[in-house]
Tab-separated table of C-alpha atoms and ligand atoms in Angstrom:
chain	number	residue	atom	x	y	z
A	1	MET	CA	81.191	-34.194	-7.495
A	2	PRO	CA	82.034	-37.898	-7.998
A	3	LEU	CA	78.572	-39.147	-7.064
A	4	LYS	CA	75.031	-37.943	-7.264
A	5	TYR	CA	71.959	-39.694	-5.892
A	6	GLU	CA	68.715	-39.093	-7.703
A	7	LEU	CA	65.523	-40.066	-5.877
A	8	ILE	CA	63.023	-40.964	-8.571
A	9	LYS	CA	60.072	-41.927	-6.427
A	10	THR	CA	58.942	-43.441	-3.150
A	11	CYS	CA	56.599	-46.445	-3.239
A	12	LYS	CA	53.213	-45.305	-1.905
A	13	GLN	CA	52.494	-48.744	-0.513
A	14	SER	CA	55.805	-49.497	1.240
A	15	GLY	CA	57.884	-46.326	1.475
A	16	ALA	CA	60.726	-47.998	-0.480
A	17	ARG	CA	62.870	-45.767	-2.693
A	18	LEU	CA	63.489	-45.965	-6.409
A	19	GLY	CA	66.556	-44.043	-7.495
A	20	LYS	CA	69.712	-43.721	-9.529
A	21	ILE	CA	73.301	-43.231	-8.442
A	22	HIS	CA	75.488	-41.441	-10.968
A	23	THR	CA	79.210	-42.319	-10.753
A	24	PRO	CA	82.274	-41.705	-12.964
A	25	HIS	CA	81.858	-45.210	-14.456
A	26	GLY	CA	78.145	-45.047	-15.112
A	27	THR	CA	74.736	-44.949	-13.507
A	28	ILE	CA	73.326	-47.555	-11.138
A	29	ASP	CA	69.603	-48.230	-10.677
A	30	THR	CA	68.611	-48.547	-7.025
A	31	PRO	CA	67.694	-50.485	-4.973
A	32	ILE	CA	70.488	-52.735	-6.168
A	33	PHE	CA	72.350	-55.907	-5.256
A	34	MET	CA	76.129	-55.728	-5.770
A	35	PRO	CA	78.001	-58.995	-6.474
A	36	VAL	CA	81.182	-59.359	-4.428
A	37	GLY	CA	84.528	-59.728	-6.169
A	38	THR	CA	86.761	-60.070	-3.116
A	39	LEU	CA	90.103	-60.489	-4.896
A	40	ALA	CA	89.290	-58.345	-7.943
A	41	THR	CA	87.207	-61.157	-9.409
A	42	VAL	CA	83.675	-62.362	-8.769
A	43	LYS	CA	84.682	-65.978	-8.224
A	44	THR	CA	84.514	-67.981	-11.500
A	45	MET	CA	82.690	-65.234	-13.456
A	46	SER	CA	84.199	-63.176	-16.280
A	47	PRO	CA	83.342	-59.475	-16.565
A	48	GLU	CA	81.506	-60.327	-19.813
A	49	GLU	CA	79.294	-62.778	-17.947
A	50	LEU	CA	78.615	-60.217	-15.219
A	51	LYS	CA	77.525	-57.759	-17.882
A	52	GLN	CA	75.376	-60.389	-19.581
A	53	MET	CA	73.501	-60.913	-16.292
A	54	GLU	CA	73.223	-57.111	-15.995
A	55	ALA	CA	75.382	-56.569	-12.929
A	56	GLN	CA	75.706	-52.785	-12.688
A	57	ILE	CA	78.279	-52.456	-9.904
A	58	ILE	CA	80.549	-54.868	-8.088
A	59	LEU	CA	82.325	-54.742	-4.759
A	60	SER	CA	85.942	-55.549	-4.019
A	61	ASN	CA	87.681	-55.996	-0.666
A	62	THR	CA	90.406	-53.605	0.438
A	63	TYR	CA	91.841	-55.956	3.087
A	64	HIS	CA	92.311	-58.799	0.588
A	65	LEU	CA	93.809	-56.632	-2.159
A	66	PHE	CA	96.139	-54.965	0.362
A	67	LEU	CA	97.446	-58.437	1.289
A	68	ARG	CA	97.708	-59.570	-2.320
A	69	PRO	CA	98.661	-58.465	-4.873
A	70	GLY	CA	99.149	-55.199	-2.929
A	71	HIS	CA	97.496	-51.874	-3.755
A	72	GLU	CA	100.680	-50.468	-5.323
A	73	ILE	CA	100.577	-53.138	-8.021
A	74	VAL	CA	96.910	-52.435	-8.753
A	75	LYS	CA	97.724	-48.730	-8.936
A	76	GLU	CA	100.615	-49.397	-11.321
A	77	ALA	CA	98.246	-51.435	-13.513
A	78	GLY	CA	96.077	-48.316	-13.854
A	79	GLY	CA	93.661	-48.992	-10.998
A	80	LEU	CA	91.173	-51.719	-10.278
A	81	HIS	CA	88.969	-51.043	-13.313
A	82	THR	CA	91.863	-51.587	-15.720
A	83	PHE	CA	93.498	-54.347	-13.694
A	84	MET	CA	90.366	-56.525	-13.739
A	85	ASN	CA	88.896	-55.300	-17.027
A	86	TRP	CA	85.650	-53.984	-15.496
A	87	ASP	CA	84.536	-50.590	-16.806
A	88	ARG	CA	81.380	-50.247	-14.712
A	89	PRO	CA	81.210	-48.850	-11.158
A	90	ILE	CA	83.144	-50.499	-8.336
A	91	LEU	CA	82.820	-50.086	-4.573
A	92	THR	CA	85.614	-51.009	-2.180
A	93	ASP	CA	85.015	-51.601	1.514
A	94	SER	CA	87.374	-50.129	4.092
A	95	GLY	CA	89.002	-53.350	5.255
A	96	GLY	CA	87.623	-52.769	8.728
A	97	PHE	CA	85.223	-55.685	8.743
A	98	GLN	CA	87.848	-58.162	7.499
A	99	VAL	CA	90.479	-56.925	9.952
A	100	PHE	CA	88.011	-57.697	12.734
A	101	SER	CA	86.642	-60.939	11.350
A	102	LEU	CA	89.529	-62.646	9.504
A	103	SER	CA	92.821	-61.562	10.977
A	104	GLU	CA	94.421	-62.876	14.119
A	105	MET	CA	95.839	-61.154	17.167
A	106	ARG	CA	94.415	-57.749	16.387
A	107	LYS	CA	95.121	-54.863	18.694
A	108	ILE	CA	92.901	-51.797	18.419
A	109	THR	CA	94.253	-48.418	19.422
A	110	GLU	CA	93.152	-44.889	18.671
A	111	GLU	CA	95.737	-44.834	15.883
A	112	GLY	CA	94.401	-47.914	14.082
A	113	VAL	CA	94.450	-51.695	14.131
A	114	GLU	CA	97.494	-53.924	14.292
A	115	PHE	CA	96.846	-57.462	13.124
A	116	ARG	CA	98.395	-60.548	11.641
A	117	SER	CA	97.656	-61.512	8.049
A	118	HIS	CA	95.356	-64.534	7.813
A	119	LEU	CA	97.572	-65.726	4.931
A	120	ASN	CA	101.063	-65.826	6.425
A	121	GLY	CA	100.969	-64.291	9.881
A	122	ASP	CA	102.767	-61.083	8.826
A	123	ARG	CA	102.306	-58.263	11.288
A	124	LEU	CA	100.380	-55.453	9.573
A	125	PHE	CA	98.743	-52.174	10.498
A	126	ILE	CA	95.733	-50.390	9.044
A	127	SER	CA	94.731	-46.927	10.182
A	128	PRO	CA	91.997	-44.732	8.717
A	129	GLU	CA	94.716	-42.980	6.675
A	130	LYS	CA	96.110	-46.301	5.434
A	131	SER	CA	92.677	-47.598	4.449
A	132	ILE	CA	92.047	-44.462	2.396
A	133	GLU	CA	95.537	-44.596	0.871
A	134	ILE	CA	94.846	-48.175	-0.273
A	135	GLN	CA	91.392	-47.277	-1.591
A	136	ASN	CA	92.761	-44.199	-3.396
A	137	ALA	CA	95.280	-46.500	-5.092
A	138	LEU	CA	92.618	-49.051	-6.034
A	139	GLY	CA	90.480	-46.291	-7.529
A	140	ALA	CA	86.917	-47.528	-6.973
A	141	ASP	CA	84.029	-45.131	-7.622
A	142	ILE	CA	82.713	-45.541	-4.083
A	143	ILE	CA	85.031	-45.994	-1.100
A	144	MET	CA	84.239	-46.547	2.564
A	145	ALA	CA	85.425	-44.903	5.763
A	146	PHE	CA	87.476	-47.165	8.051
A	147	ASP	CA	85.284	-48.289	10.927
A	148	GLU	CA	85.269	-50.647	13.843
A	149	CYS	CA	82.595	-53.303	13.526
A	150	PRO	CA	81.732	-54.631	17.009
A	151	PRO	CA	80.614	-58.257	17.258
A	152	TYR	CA	77.109	-59.356	18.189
A	153	PRO	CA	76.328	-59.396	21.025
A	154	ALA	CA	78.409	-56.565	22.491
A	155	ASP	CA	77.716	-54.599	25.644
A	156	TYR	CA	76.482	-51.021	25.610
A	157	GLU	CA	79.623	-49.335	26.927
A	158	TYR	CA	81.849	-51.116	24.421
A	159	VAL	CA	79.587	-50.269	21.474
A	160	LYS	CA	79.408	-46.628	22.577
A	161	LYS	CA	83.200	-46.260	22.829
A	162	SER	CA	83.595	-48.081	19.531
A	163	LEU	CA	81.147	-45.912	17.599
A	164	GLU	CA	82.736	-42.740	18.970
A	165	ARG	CA	86.109	-43.977	17.744
A	166	THR	CA	84.518	-44.806	14.380
A	167	THR	CA	83.333	-41.176	14.234
A	168	ARG	CA	86.855	-39.872	14.945
A	169	TRP	CA	88.248	-42.276	12.357
A	170	ALA	CA	85.633	-41.069	9.834
A	171	GLU	CA	86.895	-37.520	10.242
A	172	ARG	CA	90.478	-38.708	9.663
A	173	CYS	CA	89.334	-40.574	6.527
A	174	ILE	CA	87.882	-37.348	5.119
A	175	GLN	CA	91.168	-35.561	5.806
A	176	ALA	CA	93.216	-38.350	4.197
A	177	HIS	CA	91.072	-38.652	1.044
A	178	GLN	CA	93.175	-37.568	-1.953
A	179	ARG	CA	90.768	-38.227	-4.815
A	180	LYS	CA	87.677	-36.245	-3.877
A	181	GLU	CA	87.043	-35.388	-7.535
A	182	ASP	CA	86.473	-38.972	-8.718
A	183	GLN	CA	85.932	-41.178	-5.639
A	184	ALA	CA	82.889	-40.828	-3.382
A	185	LEU	CA	83.541	-41.512	0.305
A	186	PHE	CA	80.723	-43.052	2.375
A	187	GLY	CA	80.471	-43.020	6.165
A	188	ILE	CA	79.472	-46.138	8.123
A	189	VAL	CA	76.903	-45.879	10.901
A	190	GLN	CA	77.582	-48.206	13.836
A	191	GLY	CA	75.903	-48.496	17.226
A	192	GLY	CA	75.041	-52.186	17.454
A	193	MET	CA	71.511	-53.043	18.512
A	194	TYR	CA	71.117	-49.909	20.660
A	195	GLU	CA	68.646	-47.362	19.364
A	196	ASP	CA	70.185	-44.309	21.049
A	197	LEU	CA	73.687	-45.295	19.885
A	198	ARG	CA	72.561	-45.737	16.282
A	199	LYS	CA	71.016	-42.272	16.481
A	200	GLN	CA	74.208	-40.833	17.977
A	201	SER	CA	76.365	-42.451	15.280
A	202	ALA	CA	74.055	-41.323	12.457
A	203	GLU	CA	73.914	-37.746	13.748
A	204	GLN	CA	77.678	-37.499	14.168
A	205	LEU	CA	78.417	-38.946	10.739
A	206	THR	CA	75.789	-36.959	8.849
A	207	SER	CA	77.338	-33.772	10.275
A	208	PHE	CA	80.364	-34.577	8.058
A	209	ASP	CA	78.143	-34.570	4.950
A	210	PHE	CA	79.404	-37.791	3.344
A	211	LEU	CA	78.199	-38.578	-0.190
A	212	GLY	CA	76.446	-41.696	1.108
A	213	TYR	CA	75.905	-43.688	4.275
A	214	ALA	CA	76.307	-47.342	5.054
A	215	ILE	CA	74.639	-49.118	7.915
A	216	GLY	CA	77.359	-51.352	9.332
A	217	GLY	CA	77.486	-53.839	12.158
A	218	LEU	CA	74.384	-55.698	10.995
A	219	SER	CA	74.118	-59.204	9.559
A	220	VAL	CA	76.814	-60.241	12.042
A	221	GLY	CA	74.894	-63.118	13.618
A	222	GLU	CA	71.912	-61.346	15.170
A	223	PRO	CA	68.357	-62.609	14.490
A	224	LYS	CA	66.892	-60.970	11.406
A	225	HIS	CA	64.071	-59.263	13.288
A	226	LEU	CA	66.686	-57.330	15.302
A	227	MET	CA	68.410	-56.272	12.099
A	228	TYR	CA	65.104	-54.982	10.713
A	229	GLU	CA	64.401	-53.094	13.942
A	230	ALA	CA	67.867	-51.533	13.783
A	231	LEU	CA	67.134	-50.361	10.223
A	232	GLU	CA	63.841	-48.871	11.387
A	233	TYR	CA	65.452	-46.743	14.080
A	234	THR	CA	68.599	-45.880	12.080
A	235	ILE	CA	67.366	-44.904	8.626
A	236	PRO	CA	65.139	-41.990	9.756
A	237	HIS	CA	68.345	-40.278	10.932
A	238	LEU	CA	69.940	-40.467	7.472
A	239	PRO	CA	69.422	-37.758	4.847
A	240	SER	CA	66.937	-38.633	2.096
A	241	GLN	CA	69.090	-37.100	-0.654
A	242	LYS	CA	72.005	-39.528	-0.095
A	243	PRO	CA	72.240	-43.262	-0.885
A	244	ARG	CA	71.950	-45.807	1.943
A	245	TYR	CA	73.903	-49.015	1.878
A	246	LEU	CA	73.231	-52.063	4.045
A	247	MET	CA	76.506	-53.977	4.215
A	248	GLY	CA	76.758	-57.757	4.040
A	249	VAL	CA	73.130	-58.536	3.272
A	250	GLY	CA	72.038	-60.649	0.300
A	251	SER	CA	69.386	-63.201	1.214
A	252	PRO	CA	66.204	-62.626	-0.830
A	253	ASP	CA	64.027	-61.954	2.237
A	254	ALA	CA	66.492	-59.448	3.717
A	255	LEU	CA	66.840	-57.663	0.362
A	256	LEU	CA	63.080	-57.122	0.331
A	257	GLU	CA	62.793	-56.197	4.019
A	258	GLY	CA	65.758	-53.823	3.745
A	259	THR	CA	64.351	-52.158	0.633
A	260	ILE	CA	60.987	-51.663	2.347
A	261	ARG	CA	62.809	-49.903	5.199
A	262	GLY	CA	64.554	-47.502	2.800
A	263	VAL	CA	67.852	-49.167	1.842
A	264	ASP	CA	69.259	-48.531	-1.664
A	265	MET	CA	72.331	-50.769	-1.895
A	266	PHE	CA	73.218	-54.282	-0.725
A	267	ASP	CA	76.178	-56.634	-1.100
A	268	CYS	CA	76.855	-60.167	0.063
A	269	VAL	CA	79.003	-63.198	-0.740
A	270	LEU	CA	75.985	-65.434	-0.080
A	271	PRO	CA	74.935	-66.178	-3.700
A	272	THR	CA	78.477	-66.991	-4.844
A	273	ARG	CA	79.526	-68.820	-1.670
A	274	ILE	CA	76.527	-71.154	-1.516
A	275	ALA	CA	76.745	-71.755	-5.270
A	276	ARG	CA	80.152	-73.342	-4.768
A	277	ASN	CA	78.715	-76.063	-2.563
A	278	GLY	CA	75.715	-76.581	-4.796
A	279	THR	CA	73.005	-74.552	-3.094
A	280	THR	CA	70.868	-72.412	-5.350
A	281	MET	CA	68.135	-69.817	-4.905
A	282	THR	CA	65.173	-70.406	-7.187
A	283	SER	CA	61.750	-68.834	-7.612
A	284	GLU	CA	60.356	-71.799	-5.656
A	285	GLY	CA	62.875	-71.547	-2.829
A	286	ARG	CA	66.235	-72.946	-1.908
A	287	LEU	CA	67.382	-75.947	-3.910
A	288	VAL	CA	70.395	-78.125	-3.099
A	289	ILE	CA	71.322	-79.435	-6.517
A	290	ARG	CA	73.674	-82.126	-5.144
A	291	ASN	CA	70.716	-84.041	-3.708
A	292	ALA	CA	70.153	-87.525	-5.104
A	293	LYS	CA	66.607	-86.702	-6.182
A	294	PHE	CA	67.991	-84.597	-9.044
A	295	GLU	CA	70.029	-87.445	-10.547
A	296	LYS	CA	67.591	-87.925	-13.431
A	297	ASP	CA	65.915	-84.509	-13.389
A	298	PHE	CA	66.460	-83.153	-16.876
A	299	GLY	CA	64.521	-79.953	-16.290
A	300	PRO	CA	66.153	-76.545	-15.669
A	301	LEU	CA	67.466	-75.464	-12.263
A	302	ASP	CA	64.654	-72.917	-12.023
A	303	PRO	CA	61.757	-73.285	-14.486
A	304	ASN	CA	60.964	-69.566	-14.087
A	305	CYS	CA	64.501	-68.346	-14.793
A	306	SER	CA	65.801	-67.134	-18.132
A	307	CYS	CA	69.511	-67.110	-17.267
A	308	TYR	CA	72.262	-68.783	-19.270
A	309	THR	CA	72.362	-71.740	-16.879
A	310	CYS	CA	68.622	-72.357	-16.856
A	311	THR	CA	68.264	-71.861	-20.609
A	312	ASN	CA	70.912	-74.419	-21.514
A	313	TYR	CA	71.517	-77.008	-18.783
A	314	SER	CA	69.596	-79.501	-16.685
A	315	ARG	CA	69.565	-80.183	-12.963
A	316	ALA	CA	70.959	-83.666	-13.652
A	317	TYR	CA	73.901	-82.256	-15.622
A	318	ILE	CA	74.740	-79.571	-13.045
A	319	ARG	CA	74.492	-82.154	-10.247
A	320	HIS	CA	76.826	-84.462	-12.168
A	321	LEU	CA	79.398	-81.674	-12.656
A	322	LEU	CA	79.348	-80.714	-8.986
A	323	LYS	CA	79.594	-84.329	-7.824
A	324	ALA	CA	82.607	-84.758	-10.131
A	325	ASN	CA	84.180	-81.521	-8.842
A	326	GLU	CA	84.098	-80.009	-12.308
A	327	ILE	CA	84.678	-76.241	-12.265
A	328	PHE	CA	82.000	-75.661	-14.877
A	329	GLY	CA	79.362	-76.860	-12.400
A	330	ILE	CA	80.361	-74.104	-9.967
A	331	ARG	CA	80.298	-71.573	-12.779
A	332	LEU	CA	76.752	-72.583	-13.702
A	333	THR	CA	75.359	-72.377	-10.139
A	334	THR	CA	77.215	-69.100	-9.513
A	335	TYR	CA	75.838	-67.589	-12.705
A	336	HIS	CA	72.293	-68.577	-11.790
A	337	ASN	CA	72.432	-67.343	-8.177
A	338	LEU	CA	73.810	-63.935	-9.151
A	339	HIS	CA	71.308	-63.608	-11.980
A	340	PHE	CA	68.530	-64.559	-9.553
A	341	LEU	CA	69.313	-61.698	-7.147
A	342	ILE	CA	69.923	-59.168	-9.921
A	343	GLU	CA	66.588	-60.138	-11.492
A	344	LEU	CA	64.875	-60.022	-8.078
A	345	MET	CA	66.041	-56.428	-7.571
A	346	LYS	CA	64.912	-55.519	-11.087
A	347	ASN	CA	61.452	-56.829	-10.179
A	348	VAL	CA	61.609	-54.953	-6.870
A	349	ARG	CA	62.322	-51.703	-8.744
A	350	GLN	CA	59.404	-52.390	-11.064
A	351	ALA	CA	57.109	-53.039	-8.086
A	352	ILE	CA	58.208	-49.755	-6.449
A	353	SER	CA	57.474	-47.874	-9.654
A	354	GLU	CA	53.957	-49.378	-9.566
A	355	ASP	CA	53.472	-48.670	-5.818
A	356	ARG	CA	53.010	-52.364	-5.071
A	357	LEU	CA	56.133	-53.548	-3.279
A	358	LEU	CA	54.244	-54.989	-0.267
A	359	ASP	CA	52.074	-57.054	-2.637
A	360	PHE	CA	55.185	-58.163	-4.502
A	361	LYS	CA	56.828	-59.192	-1.231
A	362	GLU	CA	53.814	-61.308	-0.238
A	363	GLU	CA	53.744	-63.019	-3.627
A	364	PHE	CA	57.490	-63.641	-3.574
A	365	PHE	CA	57.553	-64.919	0.012
A	366	ASP	CA	54.626	-67.257	-0.733
A	367	GLN	CA	56.308	-68.736	-3.760
A	368	TYR	CA	59.742	-68.932	-2.128
A	369	GLY	CA	58.352	-70.416	1.093
A	370	LEU	CA	59.712	-67.661	3.291
A	371	HIS	CA	56.800	-66.937	5.600
A	372	ASN	CA	57.474	-67.335	9.322
A	373	ASN	CA	61.133	-68.054	8.834
A	374	ASP	CA	63.595	-65.969	10.820
A	375	LYS	CA	66.792	-67.190	9.267
A	376	GLY	CA	66.313	-69.196	6.073
A	377	PHE	CA	66.747	-67.867	2.582
B	28	ZN	ZN1	68.808	-69.435	-13.821
């Protein structure tokens, strides 16, 4: 068995889960935030730096690696772990989300999706079998079934047809999977914002007995309260002895709200993407380091942070680097933002172990300034 989920305890105050996921490349503590390394690199960070900030697992994107350098080259290099010099667990997505969000002129049929590359317009095709073939070549510890991710909003009939196709595709993914001994395949629950469709999708997918389940089709532009409601009526239909992964979520408030509703794994480009234009998450809330008021601020980015950036550099220096388009500035904000979320989840795990996650959430939201805010982070 390539993956085993171990439920350590459930928080008496919140119902959140504390657990471990055992994989061929090591054990992950859950709930966990996974940094995103789209093109086999977490932008501007070395694997050594990721380890220093205690990243336990990273995510890489199948669609992007299929386009370049191509999965055959990664396979020839010895797989993604060797290719990118990362010996801890990796998760690859199925490519489904990117095919639907990035590519042009896509045509969905029962067989799969035809689309044009967002890089050069090449006509390409990904089917469930192709997605699994690519992910088998990449060799991540956790791989995802190829799904269709409907946009928000989408009408009931469309979402129903789409989730039923996702179920048929999931079955084809299981059939196509060639590395069952060392790669764990997860199913992806769809169903949009419709309670009965989420239930239908969850029941169909859990009948296949995947090693874990993702909740897809959320964080696609809907208000956060709808996402939380969807988690509340989806998660009870998932088995407690398997990990649950909420895809594309990484704002501090959503990490806490998702954890409280029973999610174990999260990923998002948010911390790295906003870092590149100078926005940082700190214990006192969002801070845009490019602002003029930091010109002569020689204090750390976050006075309550112990990361490499905050230990060694000032707001004024980081602002100067970013204003001058120096790459090191982006490295420093990226390092801090990733460290911030990894540290947040470490504190969340501690709070679960002490049965006080709701108290922790209140304290964190107060300090961060998150109360009564439906979209900020
Ligand atoms: Zn820091």
